[in-house]
Every structure is written in structure tokens, then in C-alpha cells.
Coordinates of C-alpha atoms and ligand atoms in Angstrom, one line a residue:
M10 CA 0.0 0.0 0.0
T11 CA 1.4 3.4 -0.9
E12 CA 1.9 5.9 1.9
K13 CA -0.8 8.5 2.2
L14 CA -0.1 12.3 2.1
V15 CA -2.3 13.9 4.8
L16 CA -2.9 17.6 5.4
G17 CA -3.5 18.4 9.1
I18 CA -5.1 21.7 10.2
E19 CA -5.2 23.0 13.8
S20 CA -7.0 26.1 15.0
S21 CA -8.5 25.2 18.4
C22 CA -6.9 28.0 20.4
D23 CA -4.3 30.6 19.6
E24 CA -2.0 28.7 17.1
T25 CA -2.9 28.5 13.4
S26 CA -1.0 25.5 12.1
A27 CA -0.9 23.3 9.0
A28 CA 1.2 20.2 8.3
V29 CA 1.8 17.9 5.4
L30 CA 2.6 14.3 6.7
L31 CA 3.7 11.4 4.5
G32 CA 2.9 8.0 6.0
E33 CA 3.2 7.8 9.7
S34 CA 6.1 10.1 10.5
R35 CA 7.6 12.0 7.6
I36 CA 6.7 15.7 8.2
L37 CA 7.3 17.2 4.8
G38 CA 5.9 20.7 5.7
H39 CA 4.9 22.2 9.0
V40 CA 4.0 25.8 10.0
I41 CA 2.8 26.9 13.4
L42 CA 1.8 30.6 13.7
S43 CA 1.2 31.8 17.3
Q44 CA -1.1 34.7 17.8
D45 CA 0.6 37.5 19.6
V46 CA -2.5 39.7 20.1
H47 CA -3.5 37.9 23.3
R48 CA -0.3 39.0 25.1
V49 CA -1.9 42.4 25.5
Y50 CA -4.9 41.0 27.4
G51 CA -3.1 38.4 29.6
G52 CA -5.1 35.5 28.1
V53 CA -6.7 34.3 24.9
V54 CA -9.6 36.5 23.7
P55 CA -11.9 34.0 21.7
E56 CA -13.3 36.6 19.2
L57 CA -9.8 37.8 18.4
A58 CA -8.4 34.3 18.1
A59 CA -11.1 33.4 15.5
R60 CA -10.5 36.5 13.5
A61 CA -6.7 36.0 13.5
H62 CA -7.1 32.3 12.3
L63 CA -9.3 33.6 9.5
N64 CA -6.8 36.2 8.4
V65 CA -3.9 33.7 8.1
I66 CA -5.2 30.2 7.5
D67 CA -4.7 30.4 3.7
E68 CA -1.1 31.6 4.0
V69 CA -0.3 29.0 6.7
V70 CA -1.5 26.1 4.5
D71 CA 0.3 27.6 1.4
A72 CA 3.5 27.8 3.4
A73 CA 3.3 24.2 4.7
L74 CA 2.6 23.0 1.1
R75 CA 5.5 25.0 -0.3
Q76 CA 7.8 23.4 2.3
A77 CA 6.5 20.0 1.3
E78 CA 6.9 20.9 -2.4
A79 CA 3.4 19.7 -2.8
S80 CA 0.1 21.1 -4.1
L81 CA -3.3 20.7 -2.6
H82 CA -4.1 18.3 -5.4
D83 CA -1.4 15.9 -4.1
I84 CA -3.1 15.5 -0.8
D85 CA -4.8 12.2 -0.2
A86 CA -6.8 13.2 2.9
L87 CA -7.4 16.1 5.2
G88 CA -7.5 16.0 9.1
V89 CA -8.8 18.8 11.2
T90 CA -9.3 19.5 14.9
T91 CA -13.1 19.5 15.5
G92 CA -12.8 20.0 19.3
P93 CA -12.4 20.6 22.1
G94 CA -11.5 24.3 22.0
L95 CA -12.8 27.8 21.3
I96 CA -15.8 27.4 19.1
G97 CA -15.1 30.4 16.8
A98 CA -11.5 29.3 16.4
L99 CA -12.4 25.7 15.7
L100 CA -15.0 26.7 13.1
V101 CA -12.4 28.5 11.0
G102 CA -10.3 25.3 10.7
V103 CA -13.3 23.1 10.2
C104 CA -15.0 25.2 7.6
W105 CA -11.7 25.7 5.7
T106 CA -11.0 22.0 5.7
K107 CA -14.6 21.0 4.7
A108 CA -14.5 23.4 1.8
A109 CA -11.1 22.0 0.7
A110 CA -12.2 18.4 1.1
F111 CA -15.4 19.1 -0.9
A112 CA -13.5 20.9 -3.7
L113 CA -10.7 18.3 -3.9
R114 CA -13.1 15.3 -3.4
R115 CA -10.9 13.9 -0.7
P116 CA -11.8 12.3 2.6
I117 CA -12.0 14.5 5.7
V118 CA -11.0 13.1 9.1
P119 CA -12.3 14.7 12.4
V120 CA -9.6 14.8 15.1
H121 CA -10.0 15.2 18.8
H122 CA -7.3 17.7 19.9
M123 CA -6.3 15.9 23.1
E124 CA -6.1 12.5 21.4
A125 CA -3.8 14.2 18.9
H126 CA -1.5 15.2 21.7
L127 CA -1.0 11.5 22.4
F128 CA 0.4 11.1 18.8
A129 CA 3.0 13.9 19.0
P130 CA 5.9 11.9 20.6
C131 CA 5.6 9.0 18.0
L132 CA 6.4 11.5 15.2
E133 CA 9.9 11.7 16.6
D134 CA 10.3 8.3 18.3
H135 CA 8.7 5.2 16.8
E136 CA 8.7 3.5 20.1
A137 CA 6.3 6.1 21.7
V138 CA 3.3 3.9 21.0
P139 CA 0.8 2.2 23.3
P140 CA 0.5 0.6 25.7
F141 CA 1.3 3.6 27.9
V142 CA -0.1 5.7 30.8
A143 CA -0.5 9.3 29.4
L144 CA -0.5 12.5 31.4
L145 CA -2.1 15.1 29.1
V146 CA -1.6 18.6 30.5
S147 CA -2.6 21.6 28.5
G148 CA -4.2 25.1 28.9
G149 CA -7.7 23.6 28.9
H150 CA -7.3 20.0 30.0
T151 CA -5.6 17.7 32.6
L152 CA -6.2 14.0 31.8
L153 CA -4.7 10.8 33.0
I154 CA -5.3 8.1 30.4
H155 CA -4.4 4.4 30.0
A156 CA -3.9 3.8 26.3
E157 CA -4.0 0.1 25.6
A158 CA -3.7 0.6 21.9
W159 CA -4.2 3.5 19.5
G160 CA -8.0 4.2 19.7
R161 CA -8.5 2.2 22.9
Y162 CA -8.3 4.6 25.8
R163 CA -9.6 4.7 29.4
V164 CA -9.8 8.0 31.3
L165 CA -8.3 7.2 34.7
G166 CA -8.5 10.8 36.1
Q167 CA -9.1 14.4 35.2
T168 CA -9.2 17.8 36.7
R169 CA -12.3 18.8 38.7
D170 CA -11.7 22.5 38.1
D171 CA -8.8 24.3 36.5
A172 CA -6.4 22.7 34.0
A173 CA -2.7 22.5 34.9
G174 CA -1.7 25.0 32.2
E175 CA -4.5 27.3 33.2
A176 CA -3.1 27.3 36.8
F177 CA 0.4 28.1 35.5
D178 CA -1.1 31.0 33.4
K179 CA -3.2 32.4 36.2
V180 CA -0.4 32.4 38.8
A181 CA 1.9 34.0 36.2
K182 CA -0.7 36.7 35.7
L183 CA -0.9 37.4 39.4
L184 CA 2.9 37.7 39.4
G185 CA 2.8 40.3 36.6
L186 CA 4.1 37.9 33.9
S187 CA 2.6 37.9 30.4
Y188 CA 0.6 35.2 28.6
P189 CA 1.3 32.3 28.2
G190 CA 2.8 32.1 31.7
G191 CA 4.0 28.5 31.8
P192 CA 7.4 29.0 30.2
Q193 CA 8.1 32.2 32.2
V194 CA 7.2 30.5 35.5
E195 CA 9.6 27.7 34.6
A196 CA 12.4 30.1 33.7
L197 CA 12.0 32.2 36.9
A198 CA 11.6 29.0 39.0
L199 CA 15.2 28.1 38.1
E200 CA 16.4 31.0 40.3
G201 CA 13.9 30.4 43.1
D202 CA 13.8 28.6 46.4
A203 CA 10.5 26.7 46.7
S204 CA 10.9 26.1 50.4
R205 CA 10.3 29.8 51.1
H206 CA 6.6 29.4 50.3
P207 CA 5.1 26.1 51.3
L208 CA 2.0 25.4 49.2
P209 CA -0.5 22.6 49.3
R210 CA -0.6 19.5 47.1
P211 CA -4.3 19.3 46.1
M212 CA -6.0 15.9 46.4
V213 CA -2.8 14.2 47.4
R214 CA -3.1 12.7 50.9
G215 CA -1.3 9.7 52.4
D216 CA -4.5 8.1 53.6
Q217 CA -6.1 8.1 50.1
H218 CA -7.0 4.7 48.8
A219 CA -7.4 3.6 45.1
S220 CA -11.1 3.2 45.6
D221 CA -11.5 6.9 46.6
P222 CA -13.2 8.9 43.8
D223 CA -10.5 11.5 43.9
Y224 CA -7.5 9.1 44.0
L225 CA -6.5 9.8 40.3
D226 CA -8.4 13.2 39.9
F227 CA -6.8 16.6 40.0
S228 CA -7.8 20.0 41.4
F229 CA -5.8 23.1 40.9
S230 CA -8.1 25.9 42.0
G231 CA -7.1 25.5 45.7
L232 CA -3.4 25.6 44.8
K233 CA -4.0 28.7 42.7
T234 CA -5.9 30.4 45.6
A235 CA -3.1 29.5 48.1
A236 CA -0.5 30.9 45.6
A237 CA -2.7 34.1 45.2
E238 CA -2.8 34.5 49.0
R239 CA 1.0 34.3 49.1
V240 CA 1.3 36.8 46.3
R241 CA -1.0 39.2 48.1
A242 CA 1.0 38.8 51.3
V243 CA 4.4 39.6 49.7
E244 CA 2.8 42.4 47.7
S245 CA 1.5 44.1 50.8
A246 CA 4.9 43.7 52.5
G247 CA 6.4 45.4 49.4
S248 CA 8.6 42.4 48.5
L249 CA 7.0 41.0 45.4
E250 CA 10.1 41.8 43.2
G251 CA 12.4 39.8 45.5
E252 CA 10.0 37.0 46.0
R253 CA 8.7 36.4 42.4
A254 CA 11.2 33.7 41.5
H255 CA 10.6 31.9 44.9
L256 CA 6.9 32.0 44.4
C257 CA 7.3 30.6 40.8
A258 CA 9.5 27.8 42.2
A259 CA 7.0 27.0 45.0
F260 CA 4.0 26.9 42.7
Q261 CA 5.8 24.9 40.1
E262 CA 7.0 22.4 42.6
A263 CA 3.5 21.9 44.1
A264 CA 1.9 21.5 40.7
I265 CA 4.5 19.1 39.4
D266 CA 4.6 17.0 42.6
T267 CA 0.8 16.6 42.3
L268 CA 0.9 15.7 38.6
V269 CA 3.7 13.2 39.0
T270 CA 2.2 11.6 42.2
K271 CA -1.1 11.0 40.4
T272 CA 0.7 9.6 37.3
M273 CA 2.7 7.2 39.5
R274 CA -0.5 6.1 41.1
A275 CA -1.9 5.3 37.7
V276 CA 1.4 3.4 36.8
E277 CA 1.0 1.3 40.0
L278 CA -2.7 0.6 39.3
T279 CA -2.3 -0.4 35.7
G280 CA 1.1 -2.1 36.1
C281 CA 2.2 -0.2 32.9
R282 CA 5.6 1.5 33.4
R283 CA 5.5 3.2 30.0
V284 CA 4.5 6.9 30.5
L285 CA 3.8 9.5 27.9
L286 CA 3.7 13.3 28.7
G287 CA 1.7 15.4 26.3
G288 CA 0.2 18.9 25.9
G289 CA 1.8 22.3 26.4
V290 CA 2.7 21.8 30.0
S291 CA 4.7 18.7 29.1
A292 CA 7.3 21.2 27.6
N293 CA 8.2 21.9 31.3
G294 CA 11.7 20.5 31.9
Q295 CA 11.1 20.1 35.6
L296 CA 8.0 18.0 35.0
R297 CA 10.0 15.8 32.6
S298 CA 12.9 15.3 34.9
E299 CA 10.8 14.7 38.0
M300 CA 8.6 12.2 36.1
A301 CA 11.7 10.4 34.9
R302 CA 13.2 10.3 38.4
R303 CA 10.1 8.9 40.0
L304 CA 9.5 6.4 37.3
G305 CA 13.0 5.0 37.8
P306 CA 15.3 3.1 35.5
D307 CA 12.8 0.2 34.8
G308 CA 10.3 2.6 33.3
R309 CA 10.1 4.3 29.9
L310 CA 9.2 8.0 29.5
F311 CA 8.1 9.5 26.2
H312 CA 7.5 13.1 25.3
A313 CA 7.8 15.2 22.2
S314 CA 10.3 17.9 21.5
L315 CA 9.3 21.4 22.5
R316 CA 8.0 22.3 19.1
L317 CA 5.6 19.3 19.0
S318 CA 4.6 19.5 22.7
V319 CA 2.6 22.7 22.2
D320 CA -0.3 22.9 19.7
N321 CA 0.7 21.9 16.2
A322 CA -0.8 20.4 13.1
A323 CA 1.7 17.6 12.7
M324 CA 0.1 15.7 15.6
I325 CA -3.4 16.4 14.0
A326 CA -2.2 14.9 10.7
R327 CA -0.7 11.9 12.5
C328 CA -3.9 11.2 14.5
A329 CA -5.9 11.6 11.2
A330 CA -3.6 9.2 9.5
F331 CA -4.4 6.6 12.2
H332 CA -8.1 7.1 11.9
L333 CA -8.0 7.1 8.1
A334 CA -6.3 3.7 8.1
S335 CA -8.9 2.3 10.5
G336 CA -11.9 3.7 8.6
G337 CA -12.6 6.8 10.8
V338 CA -13.5 9.1 7.9
G339 CA -16.0 11.9 8.6
E340 CA -18.9 13.5 6.7
L341 CA -19.0 16.9 5.2
T342 CA -21.9 17.6 7.6
M343 CA -19.5 17.2 10.6
D344 CA -19.3 20.1 13.0
A345 CA -17.0 21.7 15.5
E346 CA -17.7 21.0 19.2
A347 CA -16.2 23.2 22.0
S348 CA -16.6 20.5 24.7
L349 CA -16.0 17.4 22.6
P350 CA -15.6 14.5 25.1
F351 CA -12.4 12.4 25.0
P352 CA -12.9 9.4 22.8
A353 CA -12.5 6.9 25.6
L354 CA -14.0 3.5 26.3
P355 CA -17.1 3.7 28.5
S356 CA -15.6 2.2 31.7
T357 CA -13.3 4.4 33.8
A358 CA -11.9 1.4 35.7
A359 CA -8.2 0.9 35.5
Ligands
KG4_5 O1 -1.4 22.2 24.5 P1 -1.2 23.7 24.5 O2 -0.2 24.3 23.6 O3 -2.6 24.4 24.2 C1 -3.8 23.9 24.7 O4 -4.3 22.9 24.1 O5 -4.3 24.5 25.7 O6 -0.9 24.2 26.0 C2 -0.8 25.5 26.4 C3 -0.5 25.6 27.9 C4 -0.5 27.0 28.4 O7 -1.2 27.0 29.6 C5 1.0 27.2 28.7 O8 1.3 28.1 29.8 C6 1.5 25.9 29.1 O9 0.8 25.0 28.1 N1 2.9 25.7 28.9 C7 3.8 25.4 30.0 C8 5.1 25.4 29.5 N2 5.0 25.7 28.1 C9 3.7 25.8 27.8 N3 3.5 25.2 31.3 C10 4.5 25.0 32.1 N4 5.8 25.0 31.7 C11 6.1 25.2 30.4 N5 7.4 25.2 30.0
ZN6 ZN1 -3.2 21.4 23.0

């Protein structure tokens, strides 16, 4: 069977991205355009995100095709993020891709954005395939998943309030850092001493048992509030400048300890010592090294390079290629869905 050329399109949040993928891992063209406009507002403004996608999507696709030395007519199938995400932003990618699929008479494959994050590492490492326990941590989601095979997933745990990336961004904003906050918190934390500001580890208690409903779930709003109280205290004492790096270190340490502890619980419960980190927060070097340390030498840790950890269309094309091969082609009547549920098997049991 000849390898398929898939065009992937991503527009769920504030990156407009297009990728041309040959077969399972040959990225022939890939463009990721991040929208700067949101920096002014300290967070993504949905209306502005949608308009910015609309302004650049043609050029982004053209640039990816040029890199691939291909034309739209060479494409065998198109994959597009249909959710979850900002509805106006999603609609730009979905409408563009539907129109192209209709005009070219090519199959269109709907892609779940978080499932696509699972596929990013295998674009660079052919061993990053199921079975694995995946910690997916992004600006909108925090999911702990047991992937038995591609397409066979069980959701083991998820956040009950804020996502991990959202907590990084909110704490960064409180500290006067610009959006997105995660990379800046990480950079400042390198110079900070976490022990100066003890912060809680949400839903992590020694007396918790695997049968407790919150054993594998996450909650970040309490940690965010505790961090906000510390920020207010140092601010009123006039010492925010001097304490900023220490606060970053303390928040980051608490968030990472929580994420890694829950992931290790999932590792013990499933008996699967192959762990994959995905989503924007997986770009965090401290998260990667702490996960590797706690997993130990008999475990395997997979994550993508920095470029493929954040939102990108190569992972969308790779996920689409999998569904295309297993018959998961969509209809031109398909729609974008802001809260698209993760495509997991019904049972949440480990
Ligand atoms: O997956 P992603 O690019 O977009 C969504 O699907 O949401 O994730 C974006 C999130 C943002 O909250 C950003 O602050 C966070 O990932 N992030 C990080 C780092 N790089 C990006 N968080 C912590 N440390 C980082 N180095
Ligand atoms: Zn994402």
C-alpha cells in the first residue's frame, strides 16, 4: 500500500497550524503561527483568536505545502481538529477543511485535539506507541489516560476545576508575567527557592485509597488560591520583586509534585511502566525530569520535542492518518464542538 499524504489543520486555540505528513512520521511541511495579540490581554480572547485564524489560514496552509513541495491536489486526505477548543477558532479550521475536502473530493477526518497530543511523541520516536499511561496537561485539560492501543483509551483521572496549564497561566498573571505564563514561570523558578513558600498538594493525601473517587483526579483551584494569597501577602509587604522567583518555584514544585504523584498512582494501578507526557505543560523541563526520576530506570518515559509539545498540526495529521487507516472518515456535515468528550471506552476502571 502506498503511503498517504495527509494535510493536518489545527485552529482550536491561539495557534494556526498546517502540516503535510507522509505516511506515519515524515513531516514534509509544518507551519505553526502563534497569535501575539493575546499577550496584551493576559489571556486568549476568543473573538480575536477566531479573526486571527481567518486572516492567516490560507497563507499558513500555502507555506506548509510549499515546504513540502506539494500542491493541494497531491493531498490524499485532510484531518482537522473538531474539538475541544474555542468554538469560533475551531470553526475557522473546520470550515476551511470542509471546503477544501469538498473541492478536492478527498476524505476528511475529524480529530480530537487531546487524542492528537497522544500522537505527537511518536512522530519523533517510533517506540512512543501504546501501551502507555499518558498525562495530558494543556491550557484547557488535565487528563490521565491508559492507552491500551491506538484508539483504545480509558480515562483514569481528570481535573475537577482548573487545568494545569490554566493554573500556570493564572499564577503567572498574578505575578505580573505575560501570557502564556508557563514558560516564564519555569524560567524564573530556576532561580527560586520553593521552600520559602510552602504550598498545598491538592487531592494528594497519604490516607487516600485507590477506591476513593479523587484518587486519580486533579484539582488546581485550591493551589491557585493558596498561591494568590502568598502573592497578596508579599505584595502588601512590598517584597514582590524579591519573592517572584521563589513563588514561581514553590507553585511549580507543588503542581509538578501533584501531577507526578497521580501519574505514578496510575502506573502502579495499571502495572504499565511506560509513561507519555503530552500537551503544552509537558514542555516543562522540571516536569519531565521529576517524572523520569520517580518512574525509575525500569520505566520508559516518552515526550515530544518542545515544538511538538505545544499545539501543532503535525500531531493532528498523525492522528488523522491513524483514523484514516482504521476507517474513521468523517462526513462533510460534521461540526466543531467546543466540549468534545475524550474518545474513551465507557468504563473508567483501571
Ligand atoms: O497544549 P497547549 O499548547 O494548548 C492547549 O491545548 O491548551 O498548552 C498551552 C499551555 C499554556 O497554559 C502554557 O502556559 C502551558 O501550556 N505551557 C507550559 C510550558 N510551556 C507551555 N506550562 C509550564 N511549563 C512550560 N514550560
Ligand atoms: Zn493542546
